[in-house]
Amino acid sequence: MPADDHAPAPAPLSLRERRRRAATQEILDAAESHITEHGPHALSLRAVARSLGMTVQALYHYFPSRDSLVTALVTKAYDDLADAVHGAAQDAVPDTAQAPDDQHPLPRMVIAAEGYRRWAIAHPERFQLLYGSPLRSYEAPVEGPTTQAMRRMSAIFQRELFEGFTTAQLTAADVPELSPGLRAHLENLPPDGLGDLPPAATALLLSGWGHMHGLVVLEVFGHTSFVGEYQAEIFRTAMRNMLEDLRRRIP
Amino acid sequence: MPADDHAPAPAPLSLRERRRRAATQEILDAAESHITEHGPHALSLRAVARSLGMTVQALYHYFPSRDSLVTALVTKAYDDLADAVHGAAQDAVPDTAQAPDDQHPLPRMVIAAEGYRRWAIAHPERFQLLYGSPLRSYEAPVEGPTTQAMRRMSAIFQRELFEGFTTAQLTAADVPELSPGLRAHLENLPPDGLGDLPPAATALLLSGWGHMHGLVVLEVFGHTSFVGEYQAEIFRTAMRNMLEDLRRRIP
DNA sequence: GTCTATACACCGATAGAC
DNA sequence: GTCTATCGGTGTATAGAC
């Protein structure tokens, strides 16, 4: 399920370096545990050090500041979330291979969305780290992991949402007239992300992403607790409808 | 635009009491300013006291704890947000009185949603206070202001979304079969809120709410900054489509 | 690379004088 | 009702010994 290793490590590492990596990993794990137990806003170098039986100063040897630790955690959380979504979509039966007697097959898009929701619910604090209030006095690096992860995620949903449609179809999507300025802006986005999508499709993708994210955010942050045990069903129904409505807008 | 005063104050207040109210109000204002300047997570009694030229202990005379202050602020923020949405919908031209030559009239529902978005953007920190990560070591009172405010907000959107439809129509809304359990659960919700809506309509309302909220949350928290200056247009388009799709599901 | 010690901030909350 | 003083805790970060 995990994507290709991000560190191919072609040259063998020295013993020193290996030790350093191991220690760094241990710190990251401890920090992650601390977040899942006390929330992202309670994260501090001291707390992590305590839980490792070290002193703070040792940590400064691996992370020059609190912010650098946070950035590493944010990056990993984005990756894990994307892996979860990717894995969910991957494991699903291809839409084209559904049993013909299956009256209500689950589109892969819905399954991917459920992967998103499931990860958020399984790791609410790390989800908070990504999409909750920004951490006090933490400034995310510009063009940093956030942007990159966003691109990866949008690539996944883009595939699931628009699979089977031609560019011509997407271009002709029935979206209320977008202003020329917006059309131009969307067309000039970096081509590795949303830039190679027709503006109408990008607008639909953003709308769908917001829809999915909004339902998950409301649930994870407890604003729809009155739905009780039926959150999953509400979510699935909404995502089904969303996909149906969206596809109806593509000729 | 503001709703009726919440404190009708039929009996005249004693001088003592008036002074106390004034001081309390001053503290609340200062706390609000502090939040808008430094974010909800930086809120502390000490900081508020400083900005008022008082010492902390004076504040304890008006608010027994930090949590009580936070609760007051949360309540007020919910009220202000609901006022903004209510006001936006109120000021709008009724849907039935649109000029017939207006090819693209803005439904009141969309205008209300834009009120939601506008408030969130104008007060991002207070919006964070409501919908961002929960404050460290703050536990919202059960059945407290959150629940009540939610009810008020849902009442507004409920009206705008389903205005003009009969209960029979709403009952027959084209939503994939909801499970009997979910239907029963939704029907048994407190009748002053969503309980008097047919289950299918409640499901649609939740979906629409999530949609609107998700787009706003992504924008306010900076996850869609690549859209640049066109956020408003994207939002309006999405909300238009959402309403259109939703209405299409009601016979 | 890890430690002790330290500087310098912050916080919520309480006791008791006035 | 407001003050000073204080307790006991949190945090980031640095200096210097080993």
Coordinates of C-alpha atoms (C1' of nucleotides) in Angstrom, one line a residue:
Chain A
M1 CA 0.0 0.0 0.0
P2 CA 2.7 2.6 0.7
A3 CA 4.1 4.4 -2.3
D4 CA 7.6 3.9 -3.4
D5 CA 10.2 4.7 -0.8
H6 CA 11.0 8.4 -0.8
A7 CA 14.6 7.8 0.1
P8 CA 16.1 5.4 -2.4
A9 CA 19.5 5.6 -0.6
P10 CA 21.7 4.3 -3.5
A11 CA 24.9 4.8 -1.6
P12 CA 25.3 2.8 1.6
L13 CA 25.2 4.9 4.7
S14 CA 27.9 5.2 7.2
L15 CA 27.4 3.8 10.6
R16 CA 27.2 7.2 12.0
E17 CA 24.6 8.2 9.6
R18 CA 22.5 5.1 10.2
R19 CA 22.5 5.7 13.9
R20 CA 21.5 9.3 13.3
R21 CA 18.6 8.3 11.1
A22 CA 17.5 5.8 13.7
A23 CA 17.5 8.3 16.4
T24 CA 15.7 10.8 14.3
Q25 CA 13.1 8.3 13.5
E26 CA 12.7 7.5 17.2
I27 CA 12.1 11.1 18.0
L28 CA 9.6 11.5 15.2
D29 CA 7.7 8.4 16.5
A30 CA 7.6 9.8 20.0
A31 CA 6.5 13.1 18.8
E32 CA 3.7 11.5 16.8
S33 CA 2.6 9.6 19.8
H34 CA 2.6 12.7 21.8
I35 CA 0.4 14.4 19.3
T36 CA -2.1 11.6 19.2
E37 CA -2.3 11.6 22.9
H38 CA -2.3 15.3 23.7
G39 CA -3.2 17.1 20.5
P40 CA -1.0 19.0 18.1
H41 CA -1.1 22.2 20.2
A42 CA 0.5 20.5 23.2
L43 CA 3.5 19.5 21.2
S44 CA 6.8 20.6 22.6
L45 CA 10.4 19.5 22.5
R46 CA 10.4 19.1 26.3
A47 CA 7.4 16.7 26.2
V48 CA 9.0 14.6 23.5
A49 CA 12.3 14.5 25.3
R50 CA 10.6 13.5 28.5
S51 CA 8.8 10.6 26.8
L52 CA 12.1 9.4 25.5
G53 CA 13.9 9.7 28.7
M54 CA 16.2 12.3 27.3
T55 CA 16.8 15.9 28.0
V56 CA 15.7 18.6 25.7
Q57 CA 19.2 19.5 24.6
A58 CA 19.7 16.1 23.0
L59 CA 16.8 16.8 20.7
Y60 CA 18.3 20.0 19.6
H61 CA 21.0 17.9 18.1
Y62 CA 18.5 16.4 15.7
F63 CA 16.1 19.2 15.1
P64 CA 17.4 22.7 15.3
S65 CA 14.1 24.1 16.5
R66 CA 10.5 23.2 17.3
D67 CA 9.4 24.3 13.9
S68 CA 11.6 21.9 12.1
L69 CA 10.2 19.1 14.1
V70 CA 6.7 20.2 13.3
T71 CA 7.4 20.5 9.6
A72 CA 8.7 16.9 9.6
L73 CA 5.5 15.8 11.3
V74 CA 3.3 17.7 9.0
T75 CA 5.0 16.2 6.0
K76 CA 4.6 12.7 7.2
A77 CA 1.0 13.2 8.1
Y78 CA 0.2 14.5 4.6
D79 CA 2.0 11.5 3.2
D80 CA 0.2 9.1 5.4
L81 CA -3.1 10.6 4.5
A82 CA -2.4 10.5 0.8
D83 CA -1.2 6.9 1.2
A84 CA -4.5 6.0 2.9
V85 CA -6.5 7.5 0.1
H86 CA -4.4 6.1 -2.6
G87 CA -4.5 2.7 -1.0
A88 CA -8.2 2.7 -0.6
A89 CA -8.7 3.6 -4.3
Q90 CA -6.2 1.0 -5.3
D91 CA -7.7 -1.8 -3.4
A92 CA -11.2 -1.1 -4.8
V93 CA -12.7 -3.1 -7.7
P94 CA -12.2 -1.1 -10.9
D95 CA -15.4 0.6 -11.9
T96 CA -15.4 -1.2 -15.1
A97 CA -15.2 -4.6 -13.6
Q98 CA -18.3 -4.4 -11.4
A99 CA -20.6 -7.3 -11.3
P100 CA -23.4 -6.5 -13.6
D101 CA -26.1 -7.6 -11.1
D102 CA -24.6 -5.3 -8.5
Q103 CA -27.4 -2.7 -8.4
H104 CA -25.5 -0.2 -6.3
P105 CA -21.8 -0.5 -7.0
L106 CA -19.6 1.8 -5.0
P107 CA -17.6 4.0 -7.4
R108 CA -13.9 4.2 -6.7
M109 CA -14.2 7.9 -6.1
V110 CA -16.5 7.2 -3.2
I111 CA -14.2 4.6 -1.8
A112 CA -11.3 7.0 -2.0
A113 CA -13.3 9.6 -0.2
E114 CA -14.1 7.0 2.5
G115 CA -10.4 6.4 2.8
Y116 CA -9.9 10.1 3.5
R117 CA -12.7 10.0 6.1
R118 CA -11.4 6.9 7.7
W119 CA -7.9 8.2 8.1
A120 CA -9.2 11.4 9.6
I121 CA -11.3 9.5 12.1
A122 CA -8.5 7.1 12.9
H123 CA -6.0 9.9 13.4
P124 CA -8.1 12.9 14.5
E125 CA -5.2 14.7 16.1
R126 CA -2.9 14.3 13.1
F127 CA -5.8 15.4 10.9
Q128 CA -6.0 18.5 13.1
L129 CA -2.3 19.1 12.6
L130 CA -3.0 19.3 8.9
Y131 CA -6.4 21.0 8.7
G132 CA -7.1 22.5 12.1
S133 CA -6.0 25.8 13.4
P134 CA -2.4 26.6 12.6
L135 CA 0.0 25.9 15.4
R136 CA 0.8 28.9 17.6
S137 CA 3.9 30.7 16.3
Y138 CA 4.5 28.1 13.7
E139 CA 4.9 29.4 10.2
A140 CA 4.8 26.7 7.5
P141 CA 7.6 27.0 5.0
V142 CA 6.4 28.6 1.8
E143 CA 6.1 26.2 -1.2
G144 CA 6.8 23.5 1.4
P145 CA 5.3 20.1 2.1
T146 CA 1.8 21.5 2.3
T147 CA 1.8 22.5 -1.3
Q148 CA 3.4 19.4 -2.5
A149 CA 1.1 17.1 -0.6
M150 CA -1.9 19.0 -1.9
R151 CA -0.7 18.3 -5.4
R152 CA -0.4 14.6 -4.7
M153 CA -3.8 14.4 -3.2
S154 CA -5.5 16.4 -5.9
A155 CA -3.9 14.1 -8.5
I156 CA -5.5 11.1 -6.9
F157 CA -9.0 12.6 -6.8
Q158 CA -8.6 14.1 -10.2
R159 CA -8.1 10.6 -11.6
E160 CA -11.1 9.1 -9.7
L161 CA -13.4 12.0 -10.5
F162 CA -12.8 12.4 -14.2
E163 CA -11.7 8.9 -15.2
G164 CA -13.3 7.9 -18.5
F165 CA -14.0 11.4 -19.7
T166 CA -12.1 13.1 -22.5
T167 CA -10.6 16.5 -22.3
A168 CA -13.2 17.7 -24.7
Q169 CA -16.0 16.5 -22.4
L170 CA -14.4 18.1 -19.4
T171 CA -13.9 21.4 -21.3
A172 CA -17.6 21.4 -22.1
A173 CA -18.7 20.7 -18.5
D174 CA -21.9 22.5 -17.6
V175 CA -20.6 25.0 -15.1
P176 CA -22.1 28.5 -14.9
E177 CA -19.9 30.8 -17.0
L178 CA -16.6 31.3 -15.3
S179 CA -15.1 34.7 -15.7
P180 CA -12.3 35.0 -18.3
G181 CA -9.9 36.0 -15.5
L182 CA -10.6 32.9 -13.5
R183 CA -10.4 30.7 -16.6
A184 CA -7.0 32.1 -17.4
H185 CA -5.9 31.8 -13.9
L186 CA -6.9 28.1 -13.6
E187 CA -5.3 27.3 -17.0
N188 CA -2.0 28.8 -15.9
L189 CA -1.6 26.8 -12.7
P190 CA 1.5 24.7 -12.5
P191 CA 1.0 21.9 -15.0
D192 CA 2.1 19.1 -12.6
G193 CA -1.0 19.8 -10.5
L194 CA -4.3 21.2 -11.7
G195 CA -2.9 23.2 -14.6
D196 CA -3.6 20.5 -17.2
L197 CA -7.2 20.3 -16.4
P198 CA -9.8 22.4 -18.2
P199 CA -11.0 25.3 -15.9
A200 CA -14.5 23.9 -15.6
A201 CA -13.1 20.6 -14.4
T202 CA -10.8 22.3 -11.9
A203 CA -13.8 24.2 -10.6
L204 CA -15.7 20.9 -10.2
L205 CA -12.8 19.3 -8.5
L206 CA -12.4 22.1 -6.0
S207 CA -16.1 22.0 -5.3
G208 CA -16.0 18.2 -4.7
W209 CA -12.9 18.4 -2.6
G210 CA -14.5 21.1 -0.4
H211 CA -17.6 19.0 -0.1
M212 CA -15.8 15.9 1.0
H213 CA -13.5 17.8 3.3
G214 CA -16.3 19.8 4.9
L215 CA -18.2 16.7 5.9
V216 CA -15.1 15.1 7.4
V217 CA -14.0 18.2 9.2
L218 CA -17.4 18.7 10.8
E219 CA -17.5 15.1 11.9
V220 CA -14.0 14.9 13.2
F221 CA -14.3 18.2 15.1
G222 CA -17.6 17.0 16.6
H223 CA -20.0 19.3 15.0
T224 CA -22.3 16.6 13.7
S225 CA -22.3 14.4 16.7
F226 CA -26.1 14.4 16.7
V227 CA -26.0 12.1 13.7
G228 CA -24.6 9.5 16.1
E229 CA -23.6 6.1 14.6
Y230 CA -24.8 6.9 11.2
Q231 CA -22.1 9.3 10.1
A232 CA -20.6 6.8 7.7
E233 CA -23.9 6.3 6.0
I234 CA -24.5 10.0 5.7
F235 CA -21.1 10.5 4.3
R236 CA -21.4 7.7 1.8
T237 CA -24.7 9.0 0.6
A238 CA -23.5 12.5 0.2
M239 CA -20.4 11.4 -1.7
R240 CA -22.5 9.2 -4.0
N241 CA -24.8 12.1 -4.8
M242 CA -21.9 14.4 -5.2
L243 CA -20.3 12.1 -7.8
E244 CA -23.6 11.6 -9.6
D245 CA -24.3 15.3 -9.7
L246 CA -20.8 16.1 -10.9
R247 CA -20.9 13.6 -13.7
R248 CA -24.3 14.8 -14.8
R249 CA -22.6 18.1 -15.5
I250 CA -20.2 16.5 -18.0
P251 CA -21.7 15.9 -21.3
Chain B
M1 CA -29.4 43.4 11.2
P2 CA -28.8 42.1 14.7
A3 CA -31.4 39.9 16.1
D4 CA -33.6 41.0 19.0
D5 CA -31.6 41.8 22.1
H6 CA -30.9 38.7 24.1
A7 CA -31.2 40.5 27.4
P8 CA -34.5 42.3 27.5
A9 CA -33.8 43.6 31.0
P10 CA -37.3 44.3 32.1
A11 CA -36.4 45.3 35.6
P12 CA -34.0 48.3 35.9
L13 CA -30.6 47.3 37.0
S14 CA -28.9 48.5 40.1
L15 CA -25.9 50.8 39.7
R16 CA -23.7 48.0 40.9
E17 CA -25.1 45.6 38.4
R18 CA -24.7 48.1 35.5
R19 CA -21.1 48.7 36.4
R20 CA -20.5 45.0 36.6
R21 CA -22.0 44.5 33.2
A22 CA -20.0 47.3 31.7
A23 CA -16.8 45.9 33.1
T24 CA -17.7 42.4 31.9
Q25 CA -18.4 43.8 28.4
E26 CA -15.1 45.6 28.4
I27 CA -13.3 42.4 29.3
L28 CA -15.1 40.5 26.6
D29 CA -14.2 43.1 24.0
A30 CA -10.5 43.1 25.0
A31 CA -10.5 39.3 24.8
E32 CA -12.0 39.4 21.4
S33 CA -9.4 41.8 20.2
H34 CA -6.7 39.7 21.6
I35 CA -8.0 36.7 19.7
T36 CA -8.2 38.6 16.5
E37 CA -4.7 39.7 16.9
H38 CA -3.0 36.6 18.3
G39 CA -5.3 33.7 17.5
P40 CA -7.6 31.8 19.8
H41 CA -4.8 29.5 21.1
A42 CA -2.9 32.5 22.5
L43 CA -5.8 33.6 24.7
S44 CA -5.0 33.9 28.3
L45 CA -6.4 35.8 31.2
R46 CA -3.1 37.4 31.8
A47 CA -2.9 38.7 28.3
V48 CA -6.4 40.2 28.5
A49 CA -5.6 41.7 31.8
R50 CA -2.5 43.3 30.5
S51 CA -4.2 44.9 27.6
L52 CA -6.7 46.4 30.0
G53 CA -4.1 47.7 32.4
M54 CA -5.4 45.5 35.1
T55 CA -4.0 42.6 37.0
V56 CA -5.2 39.0 36.5
Q57 CA -6.9 38.8 39.8
A58 CA -9.3 41.5 38.9
L59 CA -10.5 39.4 36.0
Y60 CA -11.1 36.4 38.3
H61 CA -13.8 38.6 39.8
Y62 CA -15.8 38.5 36.6
F63 CA -14.9 35.2 35.2
P64 CA -14.2 32.3 37.6
S65 CA -11.8 30.6 35.2
R66 CA -10.3 30.8 31.8
D67 CA -12.8 28.3 30.5
S68 CA -15.8 30.5 31.4
L69 CA -14.3 33.4 29.4
V70 CA -13.8 31.1 26.5
T71 CA -17.3 29.9 26.6
A72 CA -18.6 33.4 26.6
L73 CA -16.5 34.2 23.5
V74 CA -17.6 31.1 21.7
T75 CA -21.2 31.9 22.4
K76 CA -20.8 35.4 21.1
A77 CA -18.9 34.2 18.0
Y78 CA -21.7 31.7 17.1
D79 CA -24.2 34.5 17.5
D80 CA -22.4 36.9 15.4
L81 CA -21.9 34.3 12.7
A82 CA -25.6 33.4 12.7
D83 CA -26.4 37.1 12.6
A84 CA -24.3 37.6 9.6
V85 CA -25.9 34.7 7.8
H86 CA -29.4 35.8 8.8
G87 CA -28.7 39.4 7.9
A88 CA -27.4 38.4 4.5
A89 CA -30.4 36.3 3.7
Q90 CA -32.7 39.0 5.0
D91 CA -31.3 41.8 2.9
A92 CA -31.5 39.8 -0.2
V93 CA -34.3 40.2 -2.7
P94 CA -36.9 37.5 -2.2
D95 CA -36.5 34.7 -4.8
T96 CA -40.0 35.3 -5.9
A97 CA -39.5 39.0 -6.6
Q98 CA -36.6 38.7 -9.0
A99 CA -36.7 40.8 -12.1
P100 CA -37.9 38.5 -14.9
D101 CA -35.1 39.6 -17.3
D102 CA -32.5 38.7 -14.7
Q103 CA -31.0 35.7 -16.4
H104 CA -28.9 34.6 -13.4
P105 CA -30.6 35.7 -10.2
L106 CA -28.7 34.8 -7.1
P107 CA -30.8 32.5 -4.9
R108 CA -31.1 33.6 -1.3
M109 CA -29.5 30.4 -0.3
V110 CA -26.4 31.4 -2.2
I111 CA -26.5 34.8 -0.6
A112 CA -26.8 33.3 2.8
A113 CA -23.8 31.0 2.1
E114 CA -21.8 34.0 1.0
G115 CA -22.7 35.7 4.3
Y116 CA -21.2 32.7 6.0
R117 CA -18.1 32.9 3.9
R118 CA -17.7 36.6 4.3
W119 CA -17.9 36.4 8.1
A120 CA -15.4 33.7 8.2
I121 CA -13.0 35.7 6.1
A122 CA -13.6 38.9 7.9
H123 CA -13.0 37.1 11.3
P124 CA -10.7 34.2 10.6
E125 CA -9.5 33.9 14.1
R126 CA -12.9 33.8 15.6
F127 CA -14.0 31.4 12.9
Q128 CA -11.0 29.3 14.1
L129 CA -12.3 29.5 17.6
L130 CA -15.5 27.9 16.4
Y131 CA -14.4 25.4 13.8
G132 CA -10.7 25.0 14.2
S133 CA -8.9 22.7 16.6
P134 CA -10.4 22.7 20.0
L135 CA -8.5 24.9 22.5
R136 CA -5.9 23.2 24.6
S137 CA -7.5 21.9 27.8
Y138 CA -10.8 23.5 27.1
E139 CA -13.8 21.3 27.3
A140 CA -17.0 22.8 25.9
P141 CA -20.0 22.5 28.2
V142 CA -22.2 19.6 27.0
E143 CA -25.5 20.8 25.5
G144 CA -24.0 24.2 25.6
P145 CA -23.8 27.1 23.3
T146 CA -22.4 25.0 20.5
T147 CA -25.5 22.9 20.2
Q148 CA -27.8 25.8 20.5
A149 CA -26.0 27.9 17.9
M150 CA -25.9 24.9 15.6
R151 CA -29.7 24.7 15.8
R152 CA -30.1 28.4 15.0
M153 CA -27.8 28.1 12.0
S154 CA -29.4 25.0 10.7
A155 CA -32.8 26.7 11.0
I156 CA -31.7 29.5 8.7
F157 CA -30.3 27.2 6.0
Q158 CA -33.2 24.9 6.3
R159 CA -35.5 27.7 5.4
E160 CA -33.4 28.9 2.4
L161 CA -32.8 25.4 1.1
F162 CA -36.2 24.0 1.2
E163 CA -38.4 27.1 0.8
G164 CA -41.3 26.4 -1.5
F165 CA -41.3 22.7 -1.2
T166 CA -44.0 20.7 0.6
T167 CA -43.2 18.1 3.2
A168 CA -44.5 15.5 0.8
Q169 CA -42.0 16.6 -1.8
L170 CA -39.2 16.6 0.7
T171 CA -40.1 13.2 1.9
A172 CA -39.9 11.9 -1.6
A173 CA -36.5 13.4 -2.3
D174 CA -34.3 11.3 -4.5
V175 CA -31.7 10.2 -2.1
P176 CA -30.2 6.6 -2.2
E177 CA -32.1 4.4 0.1
L178 CA -31.3 5.5 3.7
S179 CA -31.2 2.6 6.1
P180 CA -34.2 2.2 8.4
G181 CA -32.0 2.9 11.4
L182 CA -30.8 6.2 10.0
R183 CA -34.3 7.2 9.0
A184 CA -35.6 6.5 12.5
H185 CA -32.6 8.3 14.1
L186 CA -33.1 11.4 12.0
E187 CA -36.9 11.5 12.6
N188 CA -36.3 11.4 16.3
L189 CA -34.0 14.3 16.5
P190 CA -35.2 17.2 18.8
P191 CA -38.1 18.7 17.0
D192 CA -36.9 22.3 17.4
G193 CA -34.0 21.6 15.2
L194 CA -33.8 19.1 12.4
G195 CA -36.4 16.7 13.8
D196 CA -39.3 18.0 11.9
L197 CA -37.6 17.5 8.6
P198 CA -38.1 14.3 6.6
P199 CA -34.9 12.2 6.8
A200 CA -34.1 12.6 3.1
A201 CA -34.2 16.4 3.6
T202 CA -32.0 16.2 6.6
A203 CA -29.5 14.2 4.7
L204 CA -29.5 16.8 2.0
L205 CA -29.2 19.6 4.4
L206 CA -26.2 18.0 6.1
S207 CA -24.6 17.4 2.8
G208 CA -25.1 21.0 1.7
W209 CA -23.8 22.3 5.0
G210 CA -20.7 20.2 4.7
H211 CA -20.2 21.4 1.2
M212 CA -20.4 25.1 2.1
H213 CA -18.4 24.7 5.3
G214 CA -15.7 22.7 3.6
L215 CA -15.0 25.3 1.0
V216 CA -14.9 28.1 3.5
V217 CA -12.7 26.1 5.9
L218 CA -10.2 25.3 3.1
E219 CA -10.0 28.9 2.1
V220 CA -9.8 30.4 5.6
F221 CA -7.1 28.0 6.6
G222 CA -5.1 28.7 3.4
H223 CA -5.4 25.4 1.6
T224 CA -6.7 26.9 -1.6
S225 CA -4.5 29.9 -1.8
F226 CA -3.5 28.9 -5.3
V227 CA -7.0 30.1 -6.5
G228 CA -5.8 33.6 -5.7
E229 CA -8.3 36.4 -6.0
Y230 CA -11.0 34.2 -7.5
Q231 CA -12.0 32.4 -4.4
A232 CA -15.3 34.3 -4.2
E233 CA -16.2 33.2 -7.7
I234 CA -15.3 29.6 -7.2
F235 CA -17.4 29.6 -4.0
R236 CA -20.4 31.2 -5.7
T237 CA -20.3 28.8 -8.6
A238 CA -20.1 25.8 -6.3
M239 CA -22.9 27.0 -4.2
R240 CA -25.1 27.7 -7.2
N241 CA -24.4 24.2 -8.5
M242 CA -25.0 22.7 -5.1
L243 CA -28.4 24.3 -4.8
E244 CA -29.3 23.3 -8.4
D245 CA -28.3 19.7 -7.8
L246 CA -30.1 19.6 -4.5
R247 CA -33.3 21.0 -5.9
R248 CA -33.2 18.5 -8.7
R249 CA -33.4 15.8 -6.2
I250 CA -36.7 17.0 -4.9
P251 CA -39.6 16.1 -7.2
Chain C
dG1 C1' 26.3 13.5 21.7
dT2 C1' 24.6 14.0 26.0
dC3 C1' 24.5 16.0 30.2
dT4 C1' 23.7 20.0 34.1
dA5 C1' 22.7 24.6 34.8
dT6 C1' 20.7 28.6 33.6
dA7 C1' 18.2 32.6 31.5
dC8 C1' 14.0 34.4 30.4
dA9 C1' 9.6 34.2 29.1
dC10 C1' 4.8 32.3 29.6
dC11 C1' 0.5 30.3 32.1
dG12 C1' -3.7 29.4 35.8
dA13 C1' -4.8 29.9 40.2
dT14 C1' -4.8 31.1 45.3
dA15 C1' -3.9 33.8 49.9
dG16 C1' -4.4 37.7 52.2
dA17 C1' -3.8 42.8 52.8
dC18 C1' -6.2 47.0 51.9
Chain D
dG1 C1' -13.0 45.1 44.0
dT2 C1' -8.3 45.5 43.4
dC3 C1' -3.9 45.0 44.8
dT4 C1' 1.0 42.4 45.9
dA5 C1' 3.1 38.2 46.5
dT6 C1' 3.5 33.7 45.6
dC7 C1' 3.1 28.7 44.2
dG8 C1' 3.9 25.4 40.8
dG9 C1' 3.8 24.6 36.5
dT10 C1' 4.6 25.2 31.2
dG11 C1' 7.7 26.5 27.3
dT12 C1' 12.2 27.8 23.8
dA13 C1' 16.7 28.2 23.7
dT14 C1' 21.8 28.8 25.0
dA15 C1' 26.5 27.9 27.5
dG16 C1' 29.7 25.0 28.8
dA17 C1' 31.4 20.6 31.1
dC18 C1' 32.2 15.8 30.1

